[in-house]
Every structure is written in structure tokens, then in C-alpha cells.
mmCIF file of C-alpha atoms in Angstrom:
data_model
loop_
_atom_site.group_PDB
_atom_site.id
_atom_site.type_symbol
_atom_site.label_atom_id
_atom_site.label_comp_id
_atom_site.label_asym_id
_atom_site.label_seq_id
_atom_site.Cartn_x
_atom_site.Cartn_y
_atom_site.Cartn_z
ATOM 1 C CA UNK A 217 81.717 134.174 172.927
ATOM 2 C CA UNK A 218 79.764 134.014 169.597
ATOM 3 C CA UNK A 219 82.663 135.574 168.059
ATOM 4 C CA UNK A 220 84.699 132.749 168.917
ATOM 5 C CA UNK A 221 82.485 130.118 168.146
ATOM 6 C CA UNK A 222 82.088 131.264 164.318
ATOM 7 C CA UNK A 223 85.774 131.418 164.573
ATOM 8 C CA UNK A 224 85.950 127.558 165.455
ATOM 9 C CA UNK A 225 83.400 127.096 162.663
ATOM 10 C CA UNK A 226 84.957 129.030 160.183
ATOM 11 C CA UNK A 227 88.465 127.406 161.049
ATOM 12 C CA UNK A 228 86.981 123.766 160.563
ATOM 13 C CA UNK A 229 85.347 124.866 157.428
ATOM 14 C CA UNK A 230 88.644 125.941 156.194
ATOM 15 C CA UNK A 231 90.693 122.864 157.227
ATOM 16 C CA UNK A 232 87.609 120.660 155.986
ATOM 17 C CA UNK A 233 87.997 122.064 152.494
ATOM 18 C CA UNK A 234 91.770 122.246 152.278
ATOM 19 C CA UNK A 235 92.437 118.747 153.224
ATOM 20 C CA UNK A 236 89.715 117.566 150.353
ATOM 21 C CA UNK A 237 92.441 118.632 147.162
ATOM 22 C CA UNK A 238 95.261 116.916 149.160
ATOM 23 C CA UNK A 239 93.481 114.169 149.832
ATOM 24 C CA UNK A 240 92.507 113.662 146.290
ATOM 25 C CA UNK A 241 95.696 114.546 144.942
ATOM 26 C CA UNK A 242 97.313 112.007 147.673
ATOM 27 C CA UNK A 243 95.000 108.902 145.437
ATOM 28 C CA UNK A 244 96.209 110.483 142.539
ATOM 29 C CA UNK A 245 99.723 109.844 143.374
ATOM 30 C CA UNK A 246 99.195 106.375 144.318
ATOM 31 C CA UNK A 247 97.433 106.170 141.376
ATOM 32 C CA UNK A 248 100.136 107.335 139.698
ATOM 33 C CA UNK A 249 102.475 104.698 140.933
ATOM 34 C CA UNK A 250 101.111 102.053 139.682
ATOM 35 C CA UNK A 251 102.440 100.777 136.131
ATOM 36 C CA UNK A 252 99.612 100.661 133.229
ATOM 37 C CA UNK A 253 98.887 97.682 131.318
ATOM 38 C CA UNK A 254 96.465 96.639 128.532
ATOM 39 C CA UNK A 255 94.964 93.214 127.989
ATOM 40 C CA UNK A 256 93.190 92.138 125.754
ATOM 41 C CA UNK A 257 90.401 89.434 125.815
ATOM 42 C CA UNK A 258 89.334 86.940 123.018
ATOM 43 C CA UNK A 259 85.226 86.804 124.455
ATOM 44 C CA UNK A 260 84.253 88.298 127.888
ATOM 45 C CA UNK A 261 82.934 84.685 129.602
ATOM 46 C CA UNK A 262 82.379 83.467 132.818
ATOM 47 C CA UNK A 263 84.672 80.805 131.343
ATOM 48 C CA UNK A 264 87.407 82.787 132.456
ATOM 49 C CA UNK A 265 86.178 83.206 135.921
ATOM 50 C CA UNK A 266 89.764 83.455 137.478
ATOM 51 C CA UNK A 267 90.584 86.436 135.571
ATOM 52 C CA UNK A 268 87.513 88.487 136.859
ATOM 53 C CA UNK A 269 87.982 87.167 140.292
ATOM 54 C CA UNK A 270 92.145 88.807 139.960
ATOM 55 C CA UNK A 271 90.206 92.047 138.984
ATOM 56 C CA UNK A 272 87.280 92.200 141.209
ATOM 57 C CA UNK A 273 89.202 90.758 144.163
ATOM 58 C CA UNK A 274 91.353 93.819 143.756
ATOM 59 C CA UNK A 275 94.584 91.506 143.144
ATOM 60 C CA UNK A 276 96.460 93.222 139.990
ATOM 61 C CA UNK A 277 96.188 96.140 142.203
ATOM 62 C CA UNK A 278 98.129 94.796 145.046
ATOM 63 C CA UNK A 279 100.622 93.933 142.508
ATOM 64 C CA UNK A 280 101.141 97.628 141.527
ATOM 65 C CA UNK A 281 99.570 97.076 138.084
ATOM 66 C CA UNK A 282 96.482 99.586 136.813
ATOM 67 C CA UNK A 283 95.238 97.115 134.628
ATOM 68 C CA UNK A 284 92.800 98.182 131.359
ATOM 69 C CA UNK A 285 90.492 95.048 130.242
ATOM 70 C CA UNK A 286 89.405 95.358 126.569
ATOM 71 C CA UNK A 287 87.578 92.305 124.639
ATOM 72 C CA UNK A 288 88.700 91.722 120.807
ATOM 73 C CA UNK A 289 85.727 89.371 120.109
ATOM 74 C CA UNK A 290 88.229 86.837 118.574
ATOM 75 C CA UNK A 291 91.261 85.751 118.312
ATOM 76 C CA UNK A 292 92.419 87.064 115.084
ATOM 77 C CA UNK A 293 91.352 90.374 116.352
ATOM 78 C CA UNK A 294 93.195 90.287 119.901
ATOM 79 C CA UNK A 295 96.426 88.582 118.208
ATOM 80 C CA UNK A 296 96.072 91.880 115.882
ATOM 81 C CA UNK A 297 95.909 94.319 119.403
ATOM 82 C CA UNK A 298 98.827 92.676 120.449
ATOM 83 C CA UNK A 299 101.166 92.819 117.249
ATOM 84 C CA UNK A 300 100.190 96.847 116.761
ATOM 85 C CA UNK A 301 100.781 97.378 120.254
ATOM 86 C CA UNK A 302 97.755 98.107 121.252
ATOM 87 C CA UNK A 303 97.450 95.527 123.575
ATOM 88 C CA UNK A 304 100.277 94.745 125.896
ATOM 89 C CA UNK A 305 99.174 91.440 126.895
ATOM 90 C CA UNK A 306 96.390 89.045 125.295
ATOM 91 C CA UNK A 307 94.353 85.988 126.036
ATOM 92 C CA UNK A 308 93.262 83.824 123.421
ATOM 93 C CA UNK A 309 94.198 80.007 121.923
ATOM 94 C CA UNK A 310 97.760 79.575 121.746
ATOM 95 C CA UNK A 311 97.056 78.558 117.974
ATOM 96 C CA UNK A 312 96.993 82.157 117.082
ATOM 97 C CA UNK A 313 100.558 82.800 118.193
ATOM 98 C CA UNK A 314 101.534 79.564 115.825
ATOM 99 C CA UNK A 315 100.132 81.354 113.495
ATOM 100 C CA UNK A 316 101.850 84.193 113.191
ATOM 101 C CA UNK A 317 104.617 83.006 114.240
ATOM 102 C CA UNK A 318 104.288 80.397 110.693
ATOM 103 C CA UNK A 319 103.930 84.042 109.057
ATOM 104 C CA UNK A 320 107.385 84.904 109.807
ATOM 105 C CA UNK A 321 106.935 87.400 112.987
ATOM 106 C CA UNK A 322 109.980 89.240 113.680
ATOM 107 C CA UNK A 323 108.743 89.599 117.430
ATOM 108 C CA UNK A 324 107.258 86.620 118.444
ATOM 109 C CA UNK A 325 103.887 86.736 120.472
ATOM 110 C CA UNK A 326 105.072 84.274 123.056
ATOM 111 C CA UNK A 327 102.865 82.523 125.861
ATOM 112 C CA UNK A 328 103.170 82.773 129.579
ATOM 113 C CA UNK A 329 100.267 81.646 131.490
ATOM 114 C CA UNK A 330 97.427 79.003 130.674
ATOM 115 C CA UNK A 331 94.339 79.747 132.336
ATOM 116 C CA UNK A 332 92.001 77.017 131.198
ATOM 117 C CA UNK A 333 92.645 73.227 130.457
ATOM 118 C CA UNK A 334 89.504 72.069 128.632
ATOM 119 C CA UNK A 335 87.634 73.578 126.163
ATOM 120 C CA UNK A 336 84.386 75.580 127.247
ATOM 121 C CA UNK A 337 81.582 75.059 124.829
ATOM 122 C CA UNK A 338 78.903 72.840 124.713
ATOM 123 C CA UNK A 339 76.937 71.791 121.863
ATOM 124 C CA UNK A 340 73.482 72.875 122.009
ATOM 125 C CA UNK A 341 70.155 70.864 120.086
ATOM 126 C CA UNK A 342 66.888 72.219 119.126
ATOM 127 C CA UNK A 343 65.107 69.685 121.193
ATOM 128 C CA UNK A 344 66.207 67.740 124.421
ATOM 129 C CA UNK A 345 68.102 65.224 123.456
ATOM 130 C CA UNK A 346 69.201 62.949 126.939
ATOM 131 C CA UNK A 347 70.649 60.005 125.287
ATOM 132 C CA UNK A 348 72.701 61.746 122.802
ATOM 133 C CA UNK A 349 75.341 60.137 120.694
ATOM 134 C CA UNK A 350 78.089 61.994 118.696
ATOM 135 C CA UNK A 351 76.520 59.937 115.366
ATOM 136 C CA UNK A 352 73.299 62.087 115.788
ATOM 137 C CA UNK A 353 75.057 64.598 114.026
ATOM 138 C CA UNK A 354 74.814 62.842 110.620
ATOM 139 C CA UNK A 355 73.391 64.688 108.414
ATOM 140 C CA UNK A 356 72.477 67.198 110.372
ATOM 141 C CA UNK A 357 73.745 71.190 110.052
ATOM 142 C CA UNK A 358 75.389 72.859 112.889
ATOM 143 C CA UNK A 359 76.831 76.606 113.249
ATOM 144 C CA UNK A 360 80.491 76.316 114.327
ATOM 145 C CA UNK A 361 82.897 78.315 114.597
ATOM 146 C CA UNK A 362 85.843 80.355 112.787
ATOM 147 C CA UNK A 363 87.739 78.448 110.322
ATOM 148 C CA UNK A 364 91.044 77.774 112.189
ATOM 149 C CA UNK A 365 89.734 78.562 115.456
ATOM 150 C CA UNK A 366 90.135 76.538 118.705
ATOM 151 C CA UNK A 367 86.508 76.462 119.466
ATOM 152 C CA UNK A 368 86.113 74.739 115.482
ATOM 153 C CA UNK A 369 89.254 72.643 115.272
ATOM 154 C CA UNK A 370 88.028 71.234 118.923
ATOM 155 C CA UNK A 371 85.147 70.794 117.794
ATOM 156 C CA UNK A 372 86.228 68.552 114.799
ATOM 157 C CA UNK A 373 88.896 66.573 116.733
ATOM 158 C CA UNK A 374 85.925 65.265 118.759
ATOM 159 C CA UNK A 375 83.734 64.388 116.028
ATOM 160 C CA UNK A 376 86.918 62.461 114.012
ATOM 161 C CA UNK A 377 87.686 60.570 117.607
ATOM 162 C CA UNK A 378 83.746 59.540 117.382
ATOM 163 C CA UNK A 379 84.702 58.382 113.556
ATOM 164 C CA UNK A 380 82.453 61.473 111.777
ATOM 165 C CA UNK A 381 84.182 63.263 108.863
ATOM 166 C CA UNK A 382 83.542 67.140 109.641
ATOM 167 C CA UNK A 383 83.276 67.714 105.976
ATOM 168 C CA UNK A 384 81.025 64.845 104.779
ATOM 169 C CA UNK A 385 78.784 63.631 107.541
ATOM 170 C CA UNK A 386 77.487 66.917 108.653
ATOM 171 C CA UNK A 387 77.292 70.425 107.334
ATOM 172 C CA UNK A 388 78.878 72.942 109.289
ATOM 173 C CA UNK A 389 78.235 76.235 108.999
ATOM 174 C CA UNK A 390 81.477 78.791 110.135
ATOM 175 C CA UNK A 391 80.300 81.778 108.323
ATOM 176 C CA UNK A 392 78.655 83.646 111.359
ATOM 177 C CA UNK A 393 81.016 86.370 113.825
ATOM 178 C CA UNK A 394 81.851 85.100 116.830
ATOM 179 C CA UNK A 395 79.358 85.608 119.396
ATOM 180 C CA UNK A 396 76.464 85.562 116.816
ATOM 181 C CA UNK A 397 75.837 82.336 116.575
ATOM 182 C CA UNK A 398 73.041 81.997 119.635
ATOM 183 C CA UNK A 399 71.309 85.065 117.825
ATOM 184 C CA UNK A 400 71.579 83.408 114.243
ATOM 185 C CA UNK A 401 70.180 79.840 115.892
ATOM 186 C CA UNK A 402 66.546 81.604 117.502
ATOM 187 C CA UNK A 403 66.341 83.343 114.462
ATOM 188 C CA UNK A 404 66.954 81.031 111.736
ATOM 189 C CA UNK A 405 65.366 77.315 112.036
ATOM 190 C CA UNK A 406 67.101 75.798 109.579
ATOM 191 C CA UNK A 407 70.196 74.435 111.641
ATOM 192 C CA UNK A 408 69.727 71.524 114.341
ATOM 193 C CA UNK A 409 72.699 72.014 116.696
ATOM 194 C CA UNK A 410 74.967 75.467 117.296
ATOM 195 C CA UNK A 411 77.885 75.117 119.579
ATOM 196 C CA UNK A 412 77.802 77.582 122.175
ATOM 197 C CA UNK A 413 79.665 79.582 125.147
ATOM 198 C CA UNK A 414 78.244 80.673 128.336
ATOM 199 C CA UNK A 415 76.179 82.670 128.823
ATOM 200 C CA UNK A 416 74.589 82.207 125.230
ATOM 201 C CA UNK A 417 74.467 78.408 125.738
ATOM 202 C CA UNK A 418 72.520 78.367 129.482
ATOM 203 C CA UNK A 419 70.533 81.777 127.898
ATOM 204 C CA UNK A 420 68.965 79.550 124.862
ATOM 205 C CA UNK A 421 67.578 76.839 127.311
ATOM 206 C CA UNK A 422 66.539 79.549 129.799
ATOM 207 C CA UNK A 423 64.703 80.883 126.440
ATOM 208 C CA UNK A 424 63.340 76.830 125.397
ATOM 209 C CA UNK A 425 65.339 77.510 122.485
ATOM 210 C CA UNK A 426 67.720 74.834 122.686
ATOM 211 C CA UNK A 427 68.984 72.335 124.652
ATOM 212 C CA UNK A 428 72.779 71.360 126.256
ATOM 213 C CA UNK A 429 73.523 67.590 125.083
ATOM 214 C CA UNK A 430 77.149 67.961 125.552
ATOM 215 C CA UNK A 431 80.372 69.580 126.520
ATOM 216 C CA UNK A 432 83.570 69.817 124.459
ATOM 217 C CA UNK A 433 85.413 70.439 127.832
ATOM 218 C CA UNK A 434 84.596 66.521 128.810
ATOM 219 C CA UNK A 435 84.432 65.167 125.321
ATOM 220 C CA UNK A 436 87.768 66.523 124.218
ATOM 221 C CA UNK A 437 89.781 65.941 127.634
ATOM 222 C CA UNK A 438 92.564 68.083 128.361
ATOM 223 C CA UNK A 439 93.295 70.960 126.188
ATOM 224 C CA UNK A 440 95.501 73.635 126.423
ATOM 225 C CA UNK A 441 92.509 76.086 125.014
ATOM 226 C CA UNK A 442 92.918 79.826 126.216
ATOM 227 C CA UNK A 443 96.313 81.396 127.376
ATOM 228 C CA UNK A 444 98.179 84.967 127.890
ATOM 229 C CA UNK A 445 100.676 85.657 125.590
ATOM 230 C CA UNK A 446 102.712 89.098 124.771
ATOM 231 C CA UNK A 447 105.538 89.869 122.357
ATOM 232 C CA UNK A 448 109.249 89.047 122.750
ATOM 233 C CA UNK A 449 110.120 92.754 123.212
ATOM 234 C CA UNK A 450 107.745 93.788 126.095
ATOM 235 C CA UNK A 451 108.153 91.022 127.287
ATOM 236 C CA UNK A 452 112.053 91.595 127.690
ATOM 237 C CA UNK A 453 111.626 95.466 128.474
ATOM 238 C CA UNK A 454 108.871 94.889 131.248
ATOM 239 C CA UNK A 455 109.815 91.491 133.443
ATOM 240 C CA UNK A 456 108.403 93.068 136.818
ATOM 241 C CA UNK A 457 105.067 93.811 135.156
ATOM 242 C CA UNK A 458 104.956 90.437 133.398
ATOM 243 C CA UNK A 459 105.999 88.573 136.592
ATOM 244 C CA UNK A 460 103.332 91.213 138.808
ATOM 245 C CA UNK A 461 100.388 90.597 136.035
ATOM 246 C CA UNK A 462 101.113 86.564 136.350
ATOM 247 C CA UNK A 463 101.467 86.655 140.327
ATOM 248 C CA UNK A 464 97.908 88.242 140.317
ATOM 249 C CA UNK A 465 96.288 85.371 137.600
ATOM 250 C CA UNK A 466 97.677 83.032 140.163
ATOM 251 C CA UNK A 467 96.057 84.235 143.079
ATOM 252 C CA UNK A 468 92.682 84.180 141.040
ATOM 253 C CA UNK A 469 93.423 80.771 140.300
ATOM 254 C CA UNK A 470 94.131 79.976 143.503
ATOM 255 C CA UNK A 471 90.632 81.706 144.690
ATOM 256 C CA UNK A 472 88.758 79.318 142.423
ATOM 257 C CA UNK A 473 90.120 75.832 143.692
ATOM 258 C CA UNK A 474 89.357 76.947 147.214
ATOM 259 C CA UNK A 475 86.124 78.408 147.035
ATOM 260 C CA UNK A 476 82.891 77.291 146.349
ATOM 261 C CA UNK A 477 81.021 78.100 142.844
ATOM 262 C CA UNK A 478 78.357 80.265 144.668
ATOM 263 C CA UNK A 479 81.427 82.175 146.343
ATOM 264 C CA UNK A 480 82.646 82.843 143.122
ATOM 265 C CA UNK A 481 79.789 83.643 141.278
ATOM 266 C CA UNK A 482 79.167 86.537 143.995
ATOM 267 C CA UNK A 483 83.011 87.637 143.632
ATOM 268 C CA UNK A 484 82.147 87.803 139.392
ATOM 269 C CA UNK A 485 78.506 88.816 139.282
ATOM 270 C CA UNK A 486 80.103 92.646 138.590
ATOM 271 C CA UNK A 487 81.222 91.625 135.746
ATOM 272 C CA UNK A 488 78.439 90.317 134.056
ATOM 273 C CA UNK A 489 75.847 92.920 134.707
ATOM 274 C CA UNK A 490 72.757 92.187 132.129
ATOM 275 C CA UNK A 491 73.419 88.204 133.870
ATOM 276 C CA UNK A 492 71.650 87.144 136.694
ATOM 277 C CA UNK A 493 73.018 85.361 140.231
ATOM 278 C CA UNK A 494 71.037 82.119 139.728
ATOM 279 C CA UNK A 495 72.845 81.852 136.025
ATOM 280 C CA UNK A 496 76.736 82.723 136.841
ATOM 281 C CA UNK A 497 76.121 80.398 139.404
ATOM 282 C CA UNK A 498 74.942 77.887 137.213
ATOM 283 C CA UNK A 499 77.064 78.323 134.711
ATOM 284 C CA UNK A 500 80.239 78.599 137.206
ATOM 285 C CA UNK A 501 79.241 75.186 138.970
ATOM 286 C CA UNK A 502 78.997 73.799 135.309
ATOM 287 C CA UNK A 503 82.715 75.029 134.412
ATOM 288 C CA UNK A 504 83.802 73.834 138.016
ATOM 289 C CA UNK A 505 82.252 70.677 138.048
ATOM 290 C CA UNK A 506 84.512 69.640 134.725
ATOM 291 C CA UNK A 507 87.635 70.525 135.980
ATOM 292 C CA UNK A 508 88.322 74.005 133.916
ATOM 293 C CA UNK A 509 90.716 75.615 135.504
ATOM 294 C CA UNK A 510 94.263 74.615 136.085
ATOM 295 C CA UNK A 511 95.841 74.389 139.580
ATOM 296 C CA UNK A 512 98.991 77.073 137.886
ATOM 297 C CA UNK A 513 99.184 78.862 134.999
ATOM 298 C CA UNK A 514 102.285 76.439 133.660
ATOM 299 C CA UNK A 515 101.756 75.838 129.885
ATOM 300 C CA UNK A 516 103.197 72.709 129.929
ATOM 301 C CA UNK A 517 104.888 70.813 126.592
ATOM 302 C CA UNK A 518 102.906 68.179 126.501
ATOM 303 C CA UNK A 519 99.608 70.757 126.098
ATOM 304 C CA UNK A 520 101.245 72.092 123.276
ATOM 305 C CA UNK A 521 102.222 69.545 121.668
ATOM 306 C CA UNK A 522 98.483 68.223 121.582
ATOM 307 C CA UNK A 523 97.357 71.421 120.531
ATOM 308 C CA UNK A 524 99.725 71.380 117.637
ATOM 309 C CA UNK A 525 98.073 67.947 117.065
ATOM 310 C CA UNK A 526 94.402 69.340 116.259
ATOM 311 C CA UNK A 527 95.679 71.816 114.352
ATOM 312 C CA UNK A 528 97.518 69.630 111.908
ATOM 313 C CA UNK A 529 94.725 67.148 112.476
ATOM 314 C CA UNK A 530 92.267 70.558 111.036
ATOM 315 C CA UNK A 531 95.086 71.049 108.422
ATOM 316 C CA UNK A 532 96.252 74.112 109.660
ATOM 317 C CA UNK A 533 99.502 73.680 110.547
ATOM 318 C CA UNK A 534 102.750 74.354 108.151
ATOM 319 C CA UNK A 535 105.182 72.693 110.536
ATOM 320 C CA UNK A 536 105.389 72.353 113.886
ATOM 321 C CA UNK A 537 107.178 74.845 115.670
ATOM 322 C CA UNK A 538 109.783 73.906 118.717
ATOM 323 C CA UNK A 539 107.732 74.549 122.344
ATOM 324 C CA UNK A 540 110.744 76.767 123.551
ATOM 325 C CA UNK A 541 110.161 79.317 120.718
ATOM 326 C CA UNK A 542 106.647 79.952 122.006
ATOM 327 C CA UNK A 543 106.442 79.392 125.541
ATOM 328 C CA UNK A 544 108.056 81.216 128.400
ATOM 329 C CA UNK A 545 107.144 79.196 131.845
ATOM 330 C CA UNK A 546 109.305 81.275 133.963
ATOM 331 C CA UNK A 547 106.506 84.114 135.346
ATOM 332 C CA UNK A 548 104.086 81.328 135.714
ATOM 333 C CA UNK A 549 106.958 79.281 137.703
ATOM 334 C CA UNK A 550 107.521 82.023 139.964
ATOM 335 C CA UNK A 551 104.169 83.035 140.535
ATOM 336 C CA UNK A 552 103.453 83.145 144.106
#
């Protein structure tokens, strides 16, 4: 009897362990099946909250992609992942693939999907400032942004609509990396205003350091500010994964105009471990509130054409180049 007891045991034992390696190699295999693709972001922000809400919601998955999130910290740096290969997909201004494409790319990076219609920084002052006025910036120095950048060219289209020459009224100061700028403002006194993304821009008045007085999303109306682009080629070798990667942005855009800011603040709060609940949700409502995220992720003409606007109005533009060269609506129009 005791015999056949340690033979049950023994048996189970054995069947226990043997089915652990198949299971694991059974994940593995699934793993397996799923295609591999790179993007890579301009700034990790709760700005782009649909995009964390694709990948924590577990929707590139379900679209057979095993998707690798990498942040360039700029533009010029992602729009360089992309061109090497090194990236398969970015997300950054559409000015960047003017740009090079102005440079004489024989593979144009090519955009598929806008994410977010309005710019999201906000300008932030040393001191609360509840009745502020565009004009208050006379004279006064303020840390911007990269030369040729969205967040800088927006930035100056809204002080030229409020009749304030960038380069005479104010001084600007665009010689701090990207992402710096909140550290350079605490630690240096000797600018009045620094224009700011979230986190940094709800972390400084958290801190007493400085103060929102306004957004560049509601001053500037709608902009055509961050979008995905690839290049010609994988774009034309890999239509499945291009139409699977945009069918998942669309179901995290989707997410975002039916839920509540709290809801997705919980859904993102992964991604932004050193931030706290209270904050995403702050800073989500504040993105929500002024209409941030479009309905699809249709890059329309009339978008691009008023981004090719600020940039010659920032005197960065050569020529304008024809919308059809550098935008390719059909993943986003199929996007289900």
C-alpha cells in the first residue's frame, strides 16, 4: 500500500516537472509568432497617453506585434533611429520628416498616424501670475526649446499672433537639451518663464518653483504636433505590421475618448513609475480637458499644411513639399 502511494507521488512529481519545459517552451512559441517591431519615441510623456494605454492595455499584442519602446530624447535623434534603421517606426513632429526629406532622402520617412492635435506644453513663470497676458513676456528671458523644433516654432507662432517679435521683445534661450530645461530653471534664477512638458511642468509647481500661466495646446489651436512616421521601404516590405501597429494606436485612442482621466491614469501609472497617481491624474485631466487627442489617427492636409505654415513662418522651410509625398492615410483609414 505504501509502495503504491510513493508510486502515485513519484508519478505526479514526474508529470509535474515534465509539463513545466513544455509549457514554457509552448509561450516561447507564441512568443515566437509574433512579428518584432521597434519604435522610437521623441520624450516619454503622459502627453502621449494613448500610446501607453495600446501597450499597457495589452493591444499591440492582440495584433500579433512584440513591440520594443525606446525614447530618442528628440526629434533629431529619433528621425536619426529611423533613417539607420534602428528604429522601425518613430513618433515625433512631422517637421522632422520635411526636413530630411528638404535634404534629399532617397527613402522618404513618411507619416501614418497623428496622435495628438494641439501642442502639449505650457509656459511656466517664476511667480503666480493669474491674469497673464502674452505682452508680459517683454523683456523678459525664457528657456525654449531646440532651434527648429515644434515645441520652439509653436512657441513663436503664438507670440507673433499676440504681435511679439521672438527675436526682439524677449530673449529666448534654446541652448539647453531637451528635457533639461525644468532642471536648468530651479537651478539658475536668472530666467523668468521656461516652457515646459508634463511631468516637469506640474513637478516645478508641486516644488513652488514655478507656476503654469498658460498652455500652447489652447493658445495655438489645432496643430498637427506629434505623429508616427517610418520609411518608404518598410513601409512597402511590412503593410500587415504597419496596418497591425496602427489598428492597435487606434484602439488606444479609442480607450481615451471613452474613459474617464482617472481610468486612464490607472491604465498608465506603469509607465511612469518615479510619478505619483494624484499627478498622472492631474496632468491627464489637464491634457483631456483641452482636447489633445484626436478621435483617429488621420493626418489630415489641412494639418499639414498649417504645420508647413509655422515652419516657414520660423524660417525653416526651403519649399513646401506636396502632402502626398509625406503622408500615407491608408493604415490610419483602415484602422479598426
Amino acid at each position: 500500500m505504501k509502495n503504491k502511494k510513493w508510486i502515485s507521488l513519484a508519478t505526479a512529481v514526474v508529470l509535474a516537472v515534465t509539463a513545466l519545459p513544455l509549457g514554457v517552451f509552448a509561450a516561447k512559441k507564441d512568443e515566437a509568432k509574433l512579428a518584432k517591431v521597434t519604435l522610437n519615441e521623441v520624450a516619454h510623456s503622459i502627453f502621449y497617453a494613448p500610446q501607453y494605454v495600446a501597450i499597457e492595455e495589452g493591444y499591440f499584442k492582440d495584433e500579433g506585434l512584440d513591440m520594443t519602446l525606446i525614447t530618442g530624447f528628440g526629434a533629431d535623434k529619433t528621425m536619426t533611429a529611423v533613417i539607420s534603421g534602428e528604429a522601425d517606426i518613430g513618433f515625433m513632429g512631422a517637421e522632422a520628416s520635411i526636413y530630411a526629406y528638404q535634404e534629399g532622402a532617397t527613402d522618404p520617412v513618411v507619416n501614418f498616424a497623428q496622435l495628438t492635435q494641439r501642442a502639449g506644453n505650457f509656459l511656466v513663470a517664476r511667480e503666480e501670475m493669474p491674469d497673464f497676458k502674452w505682452e508680459d513676456l517683454k523683456g523678459r528671458k525664457v528657456l525654449g526649446g531646440r532651434k527648429g523644433g515644434m515645441p520652439e516654432m509653436v512657441f513663436e507662432y503664438i507670440l507673433k499672433q499676440n504681435g511679439l517679435d521672438p527675436q526682439k521683445d524677449l530673449s529666448i534661450d534654446q541652448s539647453i537639451d531637451f528635457g533639461a530645461t525644468a532642471a536648468a530653471f530651479t537651478g539658475d534664477d536668472s530666467a523668468d518663464f521656461t516652457v515646459e512638458f508634463e511631468p516637469s511642468a506640474t513637478a516645478l509647481e508641486k516644488q513652488g518653483a514655478g507656476y503654469v500661466v498658460a498652455s500652447l495646446g489652447v493658445d495655438s489651436g489645432y496643430v498637427p504636433y506629434t505623429s508616427y512616421s517610418a520609411k518608404t521601404s518598410y513601409m512597402e516590405k511590412n503593410p500587415d505590421i504597419m496596418q497591425k501597429f496602427t489598428d492597435a494606436l487606434q484602439k488606444g485612442m479609442d480607450y481615451v475618448q471613452s474613459h474617464t482621466p482617472e481610468e486612464i491614469a490607472e491604465v498608465i501609472e506603469p509607465q511612469f513609475p518615479e510619478t505619483d497617481l494624484d499627478t498622472i491624474t492631474a496632468i491627464v485631466k489637464r491634457y483631456y480637458d483641452q482636447d489633445t487627442w484626436k478621435e483617429n489617427l488621420v493626418f489630415g492636409q489641412d494639418g499639414f499644411e498649417l504645420l508647413q505654415d509655422i515652419l516657414e513662418d520660423a524660417g525653416e522651410l526651403k519649399e513646401r513639399t506636396p502632402y502626398a509625398e509625406l503622408v500615407n492615410t491608408e493604415f490610419a483609414q483602415n484602422a479598426s
